[in-house]
Coordinates of C-alpha atoms and ligand atoms in Angstrom, one line a residue:
M6 CA 3.4 -23.1 11.8
I7 CA 6.3 -20.8 12.7
T8 CA 7.9 -21.1 16.0
Q9 CA 9.2 -18.1 18.0
A10 CA 12.8 -19.3 17.1
Q11 CA 12.4 -19.0 13.4
A12 CA 10.5 -15.7 13.5
R13 CA 13.5 -13.9 15.5
V14 CA 16.0 -15.5 12.8
Q15 CA 18.1 -12.1 11.3
P16 CA 17.0 -12.1 8.0
A17 CA 19.4 -10.8 4.9
C18 CA 19.8 -7.1 4.7
W19 CA 17.1 -5.2 3.6
Q20 CA 18.9 -2.3 1.9
Q21 CA 20.4 -4.9 -0.2
E22 CA 17.3 -6.5 -1.4
L23 CA 15.4 -3.0 -2.2
A24 CA 18.5 -2.2 -4.5
R25 CA 18.4 -5.4 -6.6
G26 CA 14.8 -5.2 -7.3
I27 CA 14.0 -6.4 -10.6
R28 CA 13.6 -3.4 -13.0
D29 CA 13.9 -4.8 -16.4
P30 CA 10.4 -6.4 -17.4
R31 CA 11.8 -9.6 -19.7
E32 CA 14.1 -10.2 -16.8
L33 CA 10.7 -10.7 -14.7
L34 CA 9.2 -12.8 -17.7
R35 CA 11.9 -15.0 -17.9
L36 CA 12.4 -15.9 -14.3
L37 CA 8.9 -16.5 -14.8
E38 CA 9.1 -18.6 -17.5
V39 CA 6.4 -16.7 -19.2
E40 CA 6.3 -16.2 -22.8
A41 CA 5.6 -12.0 -23.6
R42 CA 3.3 -13.2 -26.4
T43 CA 0.6 -15.0 -23.9
L44 CA 0.1 -11.9 -21.8
P45 CA -3.4 -10.1 -22.5
E46 CA -1.8 -7.3 -24.0
R47 CA 1.6 -6.2 -25.3
L48 CA 4.3 -5.7 -22.6
L49 CA 5.8 -1.6 -21.9
T50 CA 9.4 -2.1 -21.7
E51 CA 9.7 1.6 -21.2
A52 CA 6.7 2.9 -19.2
P53 CA 7.3 6.4 -17.4
F54 CA 6.5 5.0 -14.4
P55 CA 9.1 2.1 -14.3
M56 CA 8.7 -1.4 -13.6
K57 CA 10.0 -2.2 -9.8
V58 CA 9.7 -6.0 -8.0
P59 CA 11.6 -7.5 -5.1
H60 CA 12.9 -11.0 -5.7
A61 CA 10.9 -11.8 -2.4
Y62 CA 7.9 -10.9 -3.8
A63 CA 8.5 -12.2 -7.4
A64 CA 9.3 -15.6 -5.9
R65 CA 5.6 -15.8 -5.0
M66 CA 4.3 -15.5 -8.7
R67 CA 3.4 -18.7 -10.1
R68 CA 5.7 -20.1 -12.9
G69 CA 4.3 -20.2 -16.4
D70 CA 1.1 -17.9 -15.7
P71 CA 0.9 -14.7 -17.7
M72 CA -2.6 -14.2 -15.6
D73 CA -1.1 -14.8 -12.4
P74 CA -2.6 -11.9 -9.7
L75 CA 0.5 -10.7 -8.5
L76 CA 2.4 -10.5 -12.0
R77 CA -0.5 -8.6 -13.1
Q78 CA 0.0 -5.8 -10.3
V79 CA 3.4 -4.9 -11.3
L80 CA 3.7 -6.1 -15.4
P81 CA 3.6 -2.7 -17.2
I82 CA 1.4 -3.5 -20.3
A83 CA 0.2 -1.5 -23.4
A84 CA -3.1 -1.0 -21.5
E85 CA -1.2 2.0 -19.4
R86 CA -1.1 4.2 -22.8
R87 CA -5.0 4.0 -23.3
E88 CA -6.3 7.5 -22.3
V89 CA -10.0 6.9 -21.1
P90 CA -12.4 10.3 -20.0
G91 CA -12.3 10.7 -15.7
Y92 CA -8.6 8.9 -15.3
V93 CA -6.7 11.4 -14.1
A94 CA -3.3 12.4 -12.3
D95 CA -4.7 13.4 -8.9
P96 CA -7.9 11.3 -8.6
V97 CA -8.1 12.4 -5.0
G98 CA -7.1 15.9 -4.8
D99 CA -3.8 15.0 -2.9
L100 CA -2.4 18.2 -4.3
A101 CA -4.8 20.5 -3.1
A102 CA -5.0 18.9 0.6
E103 CA -1.3 19.9 0.8
A104 CA -1.0 21.9 4.2
V105 CA 2.5 22.6 4.3
P106 CA 5.3 20.8 1.7
G107 CA 4.9 16.9 3.0
V108 CA 1.7 17.2 5.0
L109 CA -1.9 16.2 3.9
H110 CA -4.5 17.1 6.5
K111 CA -7.8 16.1 4.8
Y112 CA -9.4 14.2 7.8
E113 CA -10.0 15.5 11.2
G114 CA -7.7 14.6 14.3
R115 CA -5.5 12.7 11.5
A116 CA -2.9 14.2 9.3
L117 CA -0.8 12.2 7.0
L118 CA 2.9 12.8 5.9
I119 CA 4.6 12.3 2.7
A120 CA 7.8 10.9 4.5
T121 CA 9.1 9.8 1.0
G122 CA 8.3 9.7 -2.7
A123 CA 10.6 5.9 -3.2
C124 CA 9.2 2.6 -2.8
A125 CA 10.0 -0.8 -2.3
I126 CA 7.6 -1.8 -5.8
H127 CA 5.5 -0.1 -8.1
C128 CA 1.9 -1.0 -8.2
R129 CA 0.6 -0.3 -11.5
Y130 CA -2.9 1.1 -10.3
C131 CA -1.2 3.4 -8.0
F132 CA -3.0 6.5 -7.4
R133 CA 0.4 8.3 -6.4
Q134 CA 2.3 7.4 -9.2
Q135 CA 2.0 10.2 -10.9
F136 CA 2.1 12.7 -7.4
P137 CA 5.2 15.5 -7.9
Y138 CA 7.0 14.1 -5.1
A139 CA 10.1 15.3 -6.0
G140 CA 9.2 18.8 -4.4
S141 CA 6.9 17.5 -2.0
H142 CA 7.9 15.1 1.0
A143 CA 8.6 16.0 4.4
A144 CA 12.1 14.9 4.6
R145 CA 13.5 17.5 3.0
G146 CA 15.0 20.0 5.2
R147 CA 14.8 17.5 7.9
W148 CA 11.0 17.6 8.4
T149 CA 10.8 21.0 9.9
A150 CA 8.1 22.4 8.0
A151 CA 5.9 19.3 8.7
L152 CA 6.6 19.0 12.5
G153 CA 6.0 22.7 12.8
Y154 CA 2.6 22.2 11.3
L155 CA 1.9 19.3 13.4
R156 CA 3.2 20.7 16.7
G157 CA 0.5 24.1 16.0
D158 CA -2.4 22.2 15.5
A159 CA -3.5 20.3 18.8
S160 CA -6.6 18.5 17.2
I161 CA -4.1 16.3 15.4
R162 CA -3.9 13.4 17.7
E163 CA -2.4 10.7 14.9
V164 CA 0.1 11.2 12.7
I165 CA 0.1 8.5 9.1
L166 CA 3.8 7.9 7.9
S167 CA 3.1 7.6 4.4
G168 CA 4.5 8.3 0.8
G169 CA 5.5 6.6 -1.3
D170 CA 6.4 3.8 1.3
P171 CA 7.8 5.4 4.5
L172 CA 9.7 2.1 5.6
T173 CA 12.2 2.4 2.6
L174 CA 13.4 5.5 4.6
G175 CA 16.3 4.4 6.8
D176 CA 15.9 3.2 10.6
A177 CA 18.3 6.1 11.9
K178 CA 16.4 9.0 10.1
L179 CA 12.8 7.1 11.2
A180 CA 13.8 7.1 14.7
E181 CA 14.9 10.9 14.6
L182 CA 11.2 11.5 13.3
V183 CA 9.7 9.2 15.6
Q184 CA 11.4 11.1 18.7
A185 CA 10.5 14.4 16.9
L186 CA 6.8 13.1 17.0
E187 CA 7.0 12.2 20.6
D188 CA 7.7 15.2 21.8
I189 CA 4.4 16.7 20.7
P190 CA 2.3 16.3 23.5
H191 CA -0.8 16.1 21.7
L192 CA 0.0 13.2 19.4
T193 CA -1.3 9.8 21.1
R194 CA -0.8 7.5 17.6
L195 CA 1.6 6.6 15.2
R196 CA 0.3 4.7 11.8
I197 CA 2.4 3.6 9.3
H198 CA 1.1 3.0 5.9
T199 CA 3.6 0.3 4.3
R200 CA 3.6 -2.2 1.7
L201 CA 7.4 -3.7 3.1
P202 CA 6.2 -6.2 5.4
V203 CA 4.5 -8.0 2.6
V204 CA 6.6 -7.3 -0.2
L205 CA 10.0 -7.1 1.6
P206 CA 9.6 -8.9 4.8
A207 CA 13.2 -8.7 5.6
R208 CA 12.2 -5.4 6.2
V209 CA 11.1 -6.2 9.6
D210 CA 14.3 -6.5 11.4
D211 CA 15.9 -6.0 15.1
R212 CA 16.7 -2.3 14.2
L213 CA 13.0 -1.1 12.9
L214 CA 11.6 -3.1 15.7
G215 CA 13.9 -1.4 18.0
W216 CA 12.5 2.3 17.2
L217 CA 8.9 1.2 16.7
G218 CA 9.1 -0.9 20.4
R219 CA 10.2 2.1 22.3
T220 CA 8.3 4.5 21.3
R221 CA 5.4 6.1 23.8
L222 CA 3.0 6.4 20.7
Q223 CA 0.0 3.7 20.2
K224 CA 1.4 2.1 16.8
V225 CA -0.8 0.9 14.2
V226 CA 1.0 -0.6 10.9
V227 CA -1.7 -0.8 7.8
V228 CA -0.2 -3.1 5.2
H229 CA -1.3 -3.5 1.8
A230 CA -1.7 -6.8 0.2
N231 CA -4.5 -7.7 -2.9
H232 CA -3.9 -11.3 -2.5
A233 CA -3.8 -14.5 -0.5
N234 CA -0.4 -16.1 -2.7
E235 CA 1.2 -12.5 -1.2
I236 CA 1.2 -13.8 2.6
D237 CA 3.9 -16.6 2.4
A238 CA 5.5 -17.6 5.7
Q239 CA 8.4 -15.0 5.8
V240 CA 5.3 -12.7 5.7
I241 CA 3.6 -14.3 8.9
A242 CA 6.9 -14.0 10.7
A243 CA 7.6 -10.2 9.7
A244 CA 4.0 -9.9 11.0
R245 CA 4.5 -12.0 14.0
R246 CA 7.4 -9.6 14.8
L247 CA 5.6 -6.5 14.7
Q248 CA 3.0 -7.8 16.6
A249 CA 5.3 -8.6 19.3
A250 CA 6.5 -5.0 19.5
G251 CA 3.2 -4.1 20.4
V252 CA 1.8 -3.1 16.8
T253 CA -1.7 -3.3 15.6
L254 CA -2.0 -4.7 12.0
L255 CA -4.3 -4.1 10.0
N256 CA -4.6 -4.4 5.4
Q257 CA -5.7 -2.3 3.2
A258 CA -6.5 -3.7 -0.4
V259 CA -7.9 -2.3 -3.4
L260 CA -10.4 -4.2 -5.8
L261 CA -8.7 -4.8 -9.0
A262 CA -9.7 -6.6 -12.3
G263 CA -7.8 -9.7 -13.0
V264 CA -6.4 -9.8 -9.7
N265 CA -8.9 -10.3 -6.6
D266 CA -12.2 -9.0 -8.4
D267 CA -14.7 -12.4 -7.2
A268 CA -15.6 -13.2 -3.4
D269 CA -13.7 -16.4 -3.0
A270 CA -10.1 -14.4 -4.0
L271 CA -10.9 -11.9 -1.1
C272 CA -12.1 -14.7 1.5
D273 CA -8.9 -16.3 1.1
L274 CA -7.3 -12.6 1.4
S275 CA -9.4 -12.3 4.4
E276 CA -8.4 -15.8 6.0
A277 CA -4.8 -16.0 5.1
L278 CA -4.5 -12.0 6.4
F279 CA -5.7 -13.1 10.3
A280 CA -3.6 -16.3 10.3
A281 CA -0.9 -13.9 10.0
G282 CA -2.3 -12.0 12.9
V283 CA -3.9 -8.7 10.4
L284 CA -7.2 -7.4 10.2
P285 CA -8.9 -6.5 6.8
Y286 CA -9.1 -2.6 7.2
Y287 CA -10.0 -1.1 4.0
L288 CA -11.1 -2.5 0.3
H289 CA -10.8 0.6 -2.0
L290 CA -12.1 0.9 -5.2
L291 CA -10.0 1.8 -7.7
D292 CA -8.9 5.7 -7.8
P293 CA -9.2 6.6 -11.6
V294 CA -5.6 7.2 -11.9
A295 CA -4.4 8.1 -15.6
G296 CA -3.1 4.6 -16.9
A297 CA -5.1 2.3 -14.5
S298 CA -8.2 2.1 -16.2
H299 CA -8.2 -1.9 -16.8
F300 CA -8.1 -2.6 -13.3
D301 CA -11.5 -1.0 -13.0
V302 CA -14.5 -2.8 -11.0
P303 CA -17.9 -1.5 -11.9
R304 CA -19.4 -0.3 -8.6
S305 CA -22.3 -2.4 -8.7
R306 CA -20.1 -5.6 -9.4
A307 CA -18.2 -4.5 -6.2
L308 CA -21.1 -4.0 -4.1
Q309 CA -22.3 -7.8 -5.2
I310 CA -18.8 -9.3 -4.3
V311 CA -18.9 -7.8 -1.0
S312 CA -22.2 -9.1 0.0
G313 CA -20.7 -12.3 -1.0
L314 CA -18.0 -11.8 1.7
R315 CA -20.3 -10.7 4.1
A316 CA -22.3 -14.3 3.8
S317 CA -19.4 -16.5 4.2
L318 CA -16.9 -14.8 6.6
P319 CA -17.2 -13.0 10.0
G320 CA -18.1 -9.1 10.3
Y321 CA -14.6 -8.9 11.0
L322 CA -13.1 -10.4 8.6
V323 CA -15.1 -8.3 5.9
P324 CA -13.2 -4.9 4.7
R325 CA -15.1 -1.8 4.6
L326 CA -15.3 -0.8 0.9
V327 CA -14.7 2.5 0.4
R328 CA -13.7 5.3 -2.2
E329 CA -11.8 8.2 -1.8
L330 CA -13.8 11.5 -3.0
A331 CA -11.9 14.9 -3.1
G332 CA -13.2 17.6 -0.9
S333 CA -15.0 14.2 1.6
P334 CA -14.5 14.8 5.5
S335 CA -13.7 10.6 5.2
K336 CA -13.2 7.7 3.1
V337 CA -16.8 7.4 1.6
P338 CA -18.8 3.6 2.4
V339 CA -19.5 2.9 -1.2
E340 CA -22.9 1.7 -0.2
L341 CA -23.7 5.5 0.4
L342 CA -22.4 6.6 -3.0
P343 CA -24.9 8.0 -5.3
G344 CA -25.6 5.9 -8.4
A345 CA -23.8 6.0 -11.3
D346 CA -20.8 3.5 -12.1
V347 CA -19.1 6.0 -14.0
H348 CA -16.0 8.2 -12.4
I349 CA -16.7 11.4 -14.0
G350 CA -20.2 11.5 -12.3
L351 CA -19.0 10.9 -8.9
R352 CA -16.5 13.8 -8.7
S353 CA -18.2 16.8 -6.9
Ligands
PLP411 C1 -6.7 7.7 4.1 C2 -6.4 8.9 4.5 C3 -6.0 8.8 5.9 C4 -6.3 8.2 6.9 O1 -7.9 7.9 7.1 P1 -8.6 6.6 7.7 O2 -10.2 6.3 7.4 O3 -8.1 7.4 9.2 O4 -7.6 5.4 7.7 C5 -5.7 10.3 6.4 N1 -5.2 11.2 5.3 C6 -5.2 10.8 4.1 C7 -5.0 12.3 3.3 C8 -6.0 9.9 3.6 O5 -5.7 9.9 2.1
SF4_412 S1 3.5 0.3 -2.4 FE1 1.6 1.7 -1.9 S2 2.5 3.8 -2.6 FE2 4.2 2.5 -3.4 S3 3.3 2.2 -5.6 FE3 2.5 0.7 -4.4 S4 0.2 1.2 -3.7 FE4 1.8 3.1 -4.6

């Protein structure tokens, strides 16, 4: 049980933790006392999307277990080199949805701002890992083009800060951005898509809570955890602090082979999330990004897993199983998709 007082202790400076993230796969294995030869596939020491893991996250991995579900999410292995038909660089059509540099406007009433390309952790299955951020995040030119776009479209009620991970930006920059968003009268909600409260909970410090607590916008933070072992006491404390600042907390997870592809693992995740005050929101089918085919879970198996969840949890702890289809007006419930398991058959 975390007391109010414990939840208030100022954690170590998050920028230092961010900078000290583990980048050498061999170092991570040494820390975990895992021998490279016991891995399911050869280790990649020079991956094009380099490894990056905060120590706070690595600390939750099991020692001596080459199959640890957290380790699997971050460790580059030879399977990433496999070329599989249907696995492409931009599987969800983000490039085509860019309204102005750094703004994706795919869905009615909501616009997504690519606030930065940086993340605290590099998830091997990430569909944005090959997105050419360098030229297209909104921070360039101090958000001018992005803000102009949002100001000019009164149908947009909600702005989603995404990336990359928007909370890797400093608080001065974020406060300035949120101030500018507040000045747009038709905006009512601010949503932040971030993995930091989970992978680097020290990020949820008083400075962040300062600007977030003050805004007139309604606040939603969508975190990203895929396995119950990701939720430790520090994550719970960070979630409590966000809630105390008036934030509604949701989680999105990705269904990943070898990480969370069974009903028991996802039940445990939902329970752990709710104990931290977080509701499960989406469970995404893997986006078929090049290099991630070893995480794929067939659609039929995914539906079976979610039926299992429904049979053992209250409805509000069952996430919506969805997939993103280029050109679709919303994320698509997997139940409504046409039959094939083959990704290439789903593309419109
Ligand atoms: C996923 C996504 C959203 C948010 O969709 P919700 O169903 O509202 O969670 C908004 N814009 C883009 C471009 C997205 O990919
Ligand atoms: S934190 Fe999110 S955006 Fe960053 S690598 Fe992981 S899944 Fe991708």
